[in-house]
């Protein structure tokens, strides 16, 4: 019998990607202090890319140590605008500020995934996608935030590319699945290789 697969994330879009790919899994949300980890790493001068990797590993480790027999997937993302890290907006006003900061500019989305098995990290993937945002009109931005709050509050940068956030972008360079926070094809390949899913 293949080992179970656990997703150490409360992200609905990540779970939906696995469901659509017919992957048998359960959600075990990791309880980690993301803010404390991020602030400590920023103080040490770590890059936004390395912070995403460390947060993904922390989540996978938290659940993986309790379920060593399972393949535990931990994921995280950071939004990087010229070295400045954007977190998840806590209010519609914060969402507006983030979008206005990104408008008319390119930024990077660093997406990390780590798999724990038998108490240790056995696989990891770091992807960086470059996105360019158009300058929305004030009227459209008002309507966009009204229509999409609180959902966009779950995403750094205050947009969801899989939803209306696509209308804010003029260019996306990189893996679409990485933008959604899960390097799906590579994860499926690894799980198949390890016999955790049929291939």
Coordinates of N, CA and C in Angstrom, one line a residue:
X1 N 0.8 -1.2 0.0 CA 0.0 0.0 0.0 C 0.9 1.2 0.0
X2 N 0.7 2.2 -0.9 CA 1.5 3.4 -1.0 C 1.4 4.2 0.3
X3 N 2.4 5.0 0.6 CA 2.4 5.9 1.7 C 1.4 7.0 1.5
X4 N 0.8 7.5 2.6 CA -0.2 8.6 2.4 C 0.5 9.9 2.0
X5 N -0.3 10.8 1.5 CA 0.2 12.1 1.1 C -0.6 13.2 1.9
X6 N 0.2 14.1 2.5 CA -0.4 15.1 3.3 C 0.0 16.5 2.8
X7 N -1.0 17.4 2.7 CA -0.7 18.7 2.3 C -0.7 19.6 3.5
X8 N 0.5 20.2 3.9 CA 0.7 21.0 5.1 C 0.3 22.4 4.8
X9 N -0.8 22.7 4.2 CA -1.2 24.0 3.8 C -2.7 24.1 3.9
X10 N -3.2 25.3 4.2 CA -4.6 25.6 4.3 C -5.1 26.2 3.0
X11 N -4.2 26.3 2.0 CA -4.6 27.0 0.7 C -5.5 26.1 -0.1
X12 N -6.7 26.7 -0.4 CA -7.7 26.0 -1.2 C -7.3 25.7 -2.6
X13 N -6.5 26.7 -3.2 CA -6.1 26.5 -4.6 C -5.1 25.4 -4.7
X14 N -4.2 25.2 -3.7 CA -3.2 24.1 -3.8 C -4.0 22.8 -3.6
X15 N -4.9 22.7 -2.7 CA -5.7 21.5 -2.6 C -6.5 21.2 -3.8
X16 N -7.1 22.2 -4.4 CA -7.8 22.0 -5.6 C -7.0 21.5 -6.8
X17 N -5.7 22.0 -6.9 CA -4.8 21.5 -8.0 C -4.6 20.0 -7.8
X18 N -4.3 19.6 -6.5 CA -4.1 18.1 -6.3 C -5.4 17.3 -6.6
X19 N -6.5 17.8 -6.1 CA -7.8 17.1 -6.4 C -8.0 17.0 -7.9
X20 N -7.8 18.0 -8.7 CA -8.0 17.9 -10.1 C -7.1 16.9 -10.8
X21 N -5.9 16.8 -10.2 CA -5.0 15.8 -10.7 C -5.2 14.4 -10.2
X22 N -6.3 14.2 -9.5 CA -6.7 12.9 -8.9 C -5.7 12.3 -8.0
X23 N -5.1 13.2 -7.2 CA -4.1 12.7 -6.2 C -4.8 12.5 -4.8
X24 N -4.7 11.3 -4.3 CA -5.3 11.0 -3.0 C -4.5 11.7 -1.9
X25 N -5.1 12.6 -1.1 CA -4.3 13.3 -0.1 C -5.3 13.8 1.0
X26 N -4.7 14.2 2.1 CA -5.4 14.9 3.2 C -4.7 16.2 3.5
X27 N -5.5 17.1 4.0 CA -4.9 18.4 4.5 C -4.6 18.3 5.9
X28 N -3.4 18.7 6.3 CA -3.0 18.8 7.7 C -2.3 20.1 7.8
X29 N -3.0 21.2 8.1 CA -2.4 22.5 8.1 C -1.4 22.6 9.2
X30 N -0.2 23.1 8.8 CA 0.9 23.3 9.7 C 0.7 24.5 10.5
X31 N 1.0 24.4 11.8 CA 0.9 25.5 12.7 C 2.3 26.1 13.0
X32 N 2.7 27.0 12.2 CA 4.0 27.7 12.4 C 3.8 29.2 12.4
X33 N 4.7 29.9 13.1 CA 4.6 31.3 13.2 C 5.4 31.9 12.0
X34 N 4.7 32.0 10.9 CA 5.3 32.5 9.7 C 5.9 33.9 9.8
X35 N 5.2 34.8 10.5 CA 5.7 36.1 10.7 C 7.1 36.1 11.4
X36 N 7.2 35.3 12.5 CA 8.4 35.3 13.3 C 9.5 34.7 12.5
X37 N 9.3 33.7 11.7 CA 10.3 33.1 10.9 C 10.8 34.1 9.8
X38 N 9.8 34.7 9.2 CA 10.1 35.7 8.2 C 11.0 36.9 8.7
X39 N 10.5 37.4 9.8 CA 11.3 38.6 10.4 C 12.7 38.2 10.8
X40 N 12.8 37.0 11.4 CA 14.2 36.5 11.8 C 15.1 36.4 10.5
X41 N 14.6 35.8 9.5 CA 15.4 35.6 8.3 C 15.7 37.0 7.6
X42 N 14.7 37.9 7.6 CA 15.0 39.3 7.1 C 16.1 40.0 7.9
X43 N 16.1 39.8 9.2 CA 17.1 40.4 10.0 C 18.5 39.8 9.7
X44 N 18.5 38.6 9.3 CA 19.8 37.9 8.9 C 20.2 38.2 7.5
X45 N 19.3 39.0 6.8 CA 19.7 39.4 5.4 C 19.4 38.3 4.3
X46 N 18.5 37.4 4.7 CA 18.1 36.4 3.7 C 17.3 37.0 2.6
X47 N 17.4 36.4 1.4 CA 16.7 36.9 0.2 C 15.2 36.4 0.3
X48 N 14.3 37.1 -0.4 CA 12.9 36.7 -0.5 C 12.8 35.3 -1.0
X49 N 13.6 34.9 -1.9 CA 13.6 33.5 -2.5 C 13.9 32.5 -1.4
X50 N 15.0 32.8 -0.6 CA 15.4 31.8 0.5 C 14.3 31.8 1.6
X51 N 13.6 32.9 1.8 CA 12.6 33.0 2.9 C 11.4 32.1 2.5
X52 N 11.0 32.1 1.2 CA 10.0 31.2 0.7 C 10.4 29.7 1.0
X53 N 11.6 29.4 0.7 CA 12.1 28.0 0.8 C 12.1 27.6 2.3
X54 N 12.5 28.5 3.2 CA 12.6 28.2 4.6 C 11.2 28.0 5.2
X55 N 10.2 28.9 4.8 CA 8.8 28.7 5.2 C 8.2 27.4 4.8
X56 N 8.5 27.1 3.5 CA 7.9 25.8 3.0 C 8.5 24.6 3.8
X57 N 9.8 24.7 4.1 CA 10.4 23.6 4.8 C 9.9 23.5 6.2
X58 N 9.7 24.7 6.9 CA 9.1 24.7 8.2 C 7.8 24.1 8.3
X59 N 6.9 24.3 7.3 CA 5.6 23.7 7.3 C 5.6 22.2 7.1
X60 N 6.5 21.8 6.1 CA 6.6 20.4 5.9 C 7.2 19.6 7.1
X61 N 8.1 20.3 7.7 CA 8.8 19.7 8.9 C 7.8 19.5 10.1
X62 N 7.0 20.6 10.3 CA 6.1 20.6 11.4 C 5.1 19.4 11.3
X63 N 4.6 19.1 10.1 CA 3.6 18.0 10.0 C 4.4 16.7 9.7
X64 N 5.5 16.8 9.0 CA 6.3 15.6 8.7 C 6.8 14.9 9.9
X65 N 7.2 15.6 10.9 CA 7.8 14.9 12.1 C 6.7 14.2 12.9
X66 N 5.4 14.6 12.7 CA 4.3 13.9 13.4 C 3.8 12.7 12.5
X67 N 4.1 12.8 11.2 CA 3.6 11.7 10.3 C 4.8 11.3 9.4
X68 N 5.8 10.6 10.0 CA 7.0 10.3 9.3 C 6.8 9.3 8.1
X69 N 5.7 8.5 8.2 CA 5.5 7.5 7.2 C 4.8 8.2 5.9
X70 N 4.4 9.4 6.0 CA 3.7 10.1 4.9 C 4.6 10.9 4.1
X71 N 4.2 11.2 2.9 CA 4.9 12.2 2.1 C 4.1 13.6 2.4
X72 N 4.8 14.5 3.0 CA 4.2 15.7 3.5 C 4.7 16.9 2.6
X73 N 3.8 17.6 2.0 CA 4.1 18.7 1.1 C 3.9 20.0 1.8
X74 N 5.0 20.8 1.9 CA 4.9 22.1 2.5 C 5.2 23.1 1.4
X75 N 4.4 24.2 1.4 CA 4.6 25.2 0.3 C 4.5 26.6 0.9
X76 N 5.2 27.5 0.2 CA 5.1 29.0 0.6 C 5.5 29.8 -0.6
X77 N 5.1 31.1 -0.5 CA 5.4 32.1 -1.6 C 5.8 33.4 -1.0
X78 N 6.7 34.1 -1.7 CA 7.0 35.5 -1.3 C 6.8 36.3 -2.6
X79 N 6.3 37.5 -2.4 CA 6.2 38.5 -3.4 C 7.3 39.6 -3.3
X80 N 8.1 39.7 -4.3 CA 9.3 40.5 -4.2 C 9.3 41.6 -5.2
X81 N 9.2 42.9 -4.8 CA 9.3 44.0 -5.7 C 10.6 44.8 -5.4
X82 N 11.5 44.5 -6.2 CA 12.9 45.1 -6.1 C 13.5 44.9 -4.7
X83 N 13.3 43.6 -4.2 CA 13.9 43.3 -2.9 C 13.0 43.5 -1.7
X84 N 11.9 44.3 -1.9 CA 10.9 44.5 -0.8 C 9.9 43.4 -0.8
X85 N 9.7 42.9 0.4 CA 8.8 41.7 0.5 C 7.4 42.2 0.8
X86 N 6.4 41.7 0.1 CA 5.0 42.0 0.3 C 4.3 40.8 1.0
X87 N 3.7 41.1 2.1 CA 2.9 40.0 2.7 C 1.5 40.0 2.2
X88 N 0.7 39.3 3.0 CA -0.8 39.2 2.6 C -1.4 40.5 3.2
X89 N -2.2 41.2 2.3 CA -2.8 42.4 2.8 C -3.9 42.1 3.9
X90 N -3.9 42.9 4.9 CA -4.8 42.6 6.0 C -6.1 43.4 5.9
X91 N -6.3 44.3 5.0 CA -7.5 45.0 4.8 C -7.6 45.4 3.3
X92 N -8.8 45.8 2.9 CA -9.0 46.3 1.5 C -8.0 47.5 1.2
X93 N -7.8 48.4 2.2 CA -6.9 49.5 2.1 C -5.5 49.0 1.8
X94 N -5.0 48.0 2.5 CA -3.7 47.5 2.3 C -3.6 46.8 1.0
X95 N -4.7 46.2 0.5 CA -4.7 45.6 -0.8 C -4.5 46.6 -1.9
X96 N -5.2 47.8 -1.7 CA -5.1 48.9 -2.7 C -3.6 49.4 -2.7
X97 N -3.0 49.5 -1.5 CA -1.6 50.0 -1.4 C -0.7 49.1 -2.2
X98 N -0.9 47.8 -2.0 CA 0.0 46.8 -2.7 C -0.2 46.9 -4.2
X99 N -1.4 46.9 -4.6 CA -1.6 46.9 -6.1 C -1.0 48.2 -6.7
X100 N -1.2 49.3 -6.0 CA -0.7 50.6 -6.5 C 0.9 50.6 -6.5
X101 N 1.5 49.9 -5.6 CA 2.9 49.7 -5.6 C 3.4 48.9 -6.7
X102 N 2.6 47.8 -7.1 CA 3.0 46.9 -8.2 C 2.6 47.5 -9.6
X103 N 1.7 48.4 -9.6 CA 1.1 48.8 -10.9 C 2.2 49.5 -11.8
X104 N 2.2 49.0 -13.1 CA 3.1 49.6 -14.0 C 4.5 49.1 -13.9
X105 N 4.7 48.1 -13.0 CA 6.1 47.6 -12.8 C 6.1 46.0 -12.8
X106 N 7.3 45.5 -12.9 CA 7.5 44.0 -12.8 C 7.9 43.7 -11.4
X107 N 7.4 42.5 -11.0 CA 7.8 42.0 -9.7 C 8.0 40.5 -9.8
X108 N 8.6 39.9 -8.8 CA 8.8 38.4 -8.8 C 8.0 37.7 -7.7
X109 N 7.5 36.6 -8.1 CA 6.9 35.7 -7.1 C 7.7 34.5 -7.0
X110 N 8.2 34.3 -5.8 CA 9.1 33.1 -5.5 C 8.2 32.0 -4.8
X111 N 8.2 30.9 -5.4 CA 7.3 29.8 -4.9 C 8.2 28.6 -4.6
X112 N 8.0 28.1 -3.3 CA 8.8 27.0 -2.8 C 8.0 25.9 -2.4
X113 N 8.4 24.6 -2.7 CA 7.7 23.4 -2.2 C 8.8 22.5 -1.7
X114 N 8.5 21.9 -0.5 CA 9.4 20.9 0.1 C 8.6 19.7 0.5
X115 N 9.1 18.5 0.2 CA 8.4 17.3 0.7 C 9.3 16.6 1.8
X116 N 8.6 16.3 2.9 CA 9.2 15.6 4.0 C 8.8 14.1 4.0
X117 N 9.7 13.2 4.2 CA 9.3 11.8 4.3 C 10.3 11.1 5.3
X118 N 9.8 10.3 6.2 CA 10.7 9.7 7.2 C 11.5 10.7 8.0
X119 N 10.9 11.8 8.3 CA 11.5 12.8 9.2 C 12.5 13.7 8.6
X120 N 12.6 13.7 7.3 CA 13.6 14.6 6.7 C 13.1 15.1 5.3
X121 N 13.7 16.2 4.9 CA 13.3 16.7 3.5 C 14.0 15.8 2.5
X122 N 13.1 15.4 1.5 CA 13.6 14.4 0.5 C 13.5 15.0 -0.9
X123 N 12.8 16.2 -1.0 CA 12.6 16.8 -2.3 C 12.3 18.3 -2.1
X124 N 12.7 19.1 -3.0 CA 12.4 20.6 -2.9 C 12.4 21.2 -4.3
X125 N 11.7 22.2 -4.5 CA 11.6 22.9 -5.8 C 11.4 24.4 -5.5
X126 N 12.3 25.2 -6.1 CA 12.1 26.7 -6.0 C 11.9 27.3 -7.4
X127 N 10.8 28.0 -7.5 CA 10.5 28.6 -8.8 C 10.4 30.1 -8.7
X128 N 10.8 30.9 -9.6 CA 10.6 32.3 -9.6 C 9.9 32.7 -10.9
X129 N 8.8 33.4 -10.8 CA 8.0 33.9 -11.9 C 8.0 35.4 -11.9
X130 N 8.2 36.0 -13.1 CA 8.2 37.4 -13.2 C 6.9 37.9 -13.8
X131 N 6.2 38.8 -13.1 CA 4.9 39.3 -13.5 C 5.0 40.8 -13.7
X132 N 4.3 41.3 -14.7 CA 4.2 42.7 -15.0 C 2.7 43.1 -14.9
X133 N 2.5 44.1 -14.0 CA 1.1 44.6 -13.8 C 0.8 45.9 -14.5
X134 N -0.3 45.9 -15.1 CA -0.7 47.2 -15.8 C -1.2 48.2 -14.7
X135 N -1.4 49.4 -15.2 CA -1.9 50.5 -14.2 C -3.4 50.5 -14.4
X136 N -4.1 50.0 -13.3 CA -5.6 50.0 -13.4 C -6.2 51.4 -13.1
X137 N -7.3 51.7 -13.7 CA -8.0 53.0 -13.4 C -8.5 52.9 -12.0
X138 N -8.6 54.1 -11.3 CA -9.1 54.1 -9.9 C -10.4 53.5 -9.8
X139 N -11.3 53.7 -10.8 CA -12.7 53.1 -10.8 C -12.6 51.6 -10.8
X140 N -11.8 51.1 -11.7 CA -11.7 49.6 -11.8 C -11.1 49.0 -10.6
X141 N -10.1 49.7 -10.0 CA -9.4 49.2 -8.8 C -10.4 49.1 -7.7
X142 N -11.2 50.2 -7.5 CA -12.3 50.1 -6.5 C -13.2 48.9 -6.6
X143 N -13.7 48.7 -7.9 CA -14.6 47.6 -8.1 C -13.9 46.3 -7.9
X144 N -12.7 46.2 -8.4 CA -11.9 44.9 -8.2 C -11.8 44.5 -6.8
X145 N -11.4 45.5 -5.9 CA -11.2 45.2 -4.5 C -12.6 44.8 -3.9
X146 N -13.6 45.6 -4.2 CA -14.9 45.3 -3.6 C -15.4 43.9 -4.0
X147 N -15.2 43.5 -5.3 CA -15.7 42.2 -5.7 C -14.9 41.1 -5.2
X148 N -13.6 41.3 -4.9 CA -12.7 40.2 -4.6 C -12.2 40.1 -3.2
X149 N -12.6 41.0 -2.4 CA -12.3 40.9 -0.9 C -13.3 40.1 -0.2
X150 N -12.9 39.1 0.6 CA -11.6 39.0 1.3 C -10.7 38.0 0.6
X151 N -11.1 37.4 -0.5 CA -10.3 36.3 -1.2 C -8.9 36.8 -1.5
X152 N -8.7 38.1 -2.0 CA -7.4 38.5 -2.4 C -6.5 38.8 -1.1
X153 N -7.2 38.8 0.0 CA -6.4 39.0 1.3 C -5.6 37.8 1.6
X154 N -5.9 36.7 0.9 CA -5.1 35.4 1.2 C -3.8 35.3 0.3
X155 N -3.6 36.3 -0.5 CA -2.5 36.3 -1.5 C -1.6 37.5 -1.4
X156 N -0.3 37.2 -1.3 CA 0.6 38.4 -1.3 C 0.5 39.1 -2.6
X157 N 0.5 40.4 -2.6 CA 0.3 41.2 -3.8 C -1.1 41.5 -4.1
X158 N -2.0 40.9 -3.3 CA -3.5 41.2 -3.5 C -4.1 40.8 -4.8
X159 N -3.6 39.8 -5.4 CA -4.2 39.3 -6.7 C -4.2 37.8 -6.7
X160 N -5.1 37.2 -7.4 CA -5.1 35.8 -7.7 C -5.2 35.6 -9.2
X161 N -4.1 35.1 -9.7 CA -4.0 35.0 -11.2 C -5.0 34.0 -11.8
X162 N -5.5 33.1 -10.9 CA -6.5 32.1 -11.4 C -7.9 32.7 -11.4
X163 N -8.0 33.9 -11.0 CA -9.3 34.6 -10.9 C -9.2 35.9 -11.6
X164 N -9.9 36.9 -11.1 CA -9.9 38.2 -11.8 C -8.6 38.9 -11.8
X165 N -7.7 38.5 -10.9 CA -6.4 39.0 -10.9 C -5.6 39.0 -12.2
X166 N -6.0 38.0 -13.1 CA -5.4 37.9 -14.4 C -5.6 39.2 -15.2
X167 N -6.7 39.9 -14.9 CA -7.0 41.2 -15.6 C -6.0 42.3 -15.2
X168 N -5.3 42.2 -14.2 CA -4.4 43.2 -13.7 C -3.0 43.0 -14.4
X169 N -2.8 41.9 -15.0 CA -1.4 41.6 -15.6 C -1.3 41.8 -17.1
X170 N -0.2 42.2 -17.5 CA 0.1 42.3 -18.9 C 1.1 41.2 -19.4
X171 N 1.8 40.7 -18.5 CA 2.8 39.6 -18.8 C 3.1 38.7 -17.6
X172 N 3.2 37.4 -17.9 CA 3.6 36.5 -16.9 C 4.7 35.6 -17.5
X173 N 5.9 35.6 -16.9 CA 7.0 34.8 -17.4 C 7.4 33.7 -16.4
X174 N 7.0 32.5 -16.7 CA 7.4 31.4 -15.8 C 6.2 30.4 -15.7
X175 N 6.3 29.5 -14.8 CA 5.4 28.4 -14.6 C 4.1 28.9 -14.0
X176 N 3.0 28.6 -14.7 CA 1.7 29.0 -14.2 C 1.4 28.4 -12.8
X177 N 1.7 27.1 -12.7 CA 1.4 26.4 -11.4 C 2.2 27.0 -10.3
X178 N 3.4 27.5 -10.6 CA 4.2 28.1 -9.5 C 3.6 29.4 -9.0
X179 N 2.9 30.1 -9.9 CA 2.2 31.3 -9.5 C 1.1 30.9 -8.5
X180 N 0.5 29.7 -8.7 CA -0.6 29.3 -7.8 C -0.1 28.6 -6.5
X181 N 1.3 28.6 -6.4 CA 1.9 28.1 -5.2 C 2.2 26.7 -5.1
X182 N 2.1 25.9 -6.2 CA 2.4 24.5 -6.1 C 3.0 24.1 -7.5
X183 N 4.3 23.7 -7.5 CA 4.9 23.2 -8.8 C 4.3 21.8 -9.1
X184 N 3.1 21.8 -9.6 CA 2.3 20.6 -9.7 C 3.0 19.5 -10.5
X185 N 3.5 19.8 -11.7 CA 4.0 18.7 -12.6 C 5.2 18.1 -11.9
X186 N 6.1 18.8 -11.3 CA 7.3 18.2 -10.7 C 6.9 17.4 -9.4
X187 N 5.9 17.9 -8.7 CA 5.4 17.1 -7.5 C 4.8 15.8 -8.0
X188 N 4.0 15.8 -9.0 CA 3.4 14.6 -9.5 C 4.5 13.6 -10.0
X189 N 5.5 14.1 -10.6 CA 6.6 13.3 -11.1 C 7.3 12.6 -10.0
X190 N 7.6 13.4 -8.9 CA 8.3 12.8 -7.8 C 7.4 11.8 -7.1
X191 N 6.2 12.1 -6.8 CA 5.3 11.1 -6.1 C 5.1 9.8 -6.9
X192 N 5.1 10.0 -8.2 CA 5.0 8.8 -9.1 C 6.2 7.9 -9.0
X193 N 7.4 8.6 -9.0 CA 8.7 8.0 -8.9 C 8.8 7.2 -7.6
X194 N 8.3 7.7 -6.5 CA 8.4 7.1 -5.2 C 7.2 6.1 -5.0
X195 N 6.3 5.9 -6.0 CA 5.3 5.0 -5.8 C 4.1 5.4 -5.0
X196 N 4.1 6.7 -4.6 CA 3.0 7.3 -3.8 C 1.7 7.4 -4.6
X197 N 1.8 7.6 -5.9 CA 0.7 7.7 -6.8 C 0.9 6.8 -8.0
X198 N -0.1 6.3 -8.6 CA 0.0 5.4 -9.8 C 0.6 6.2 -11.0
X199 N 1.4 5.5 -11.8 CA 2.0 6.2 -13.0 C 1.9 5.2 -14.2

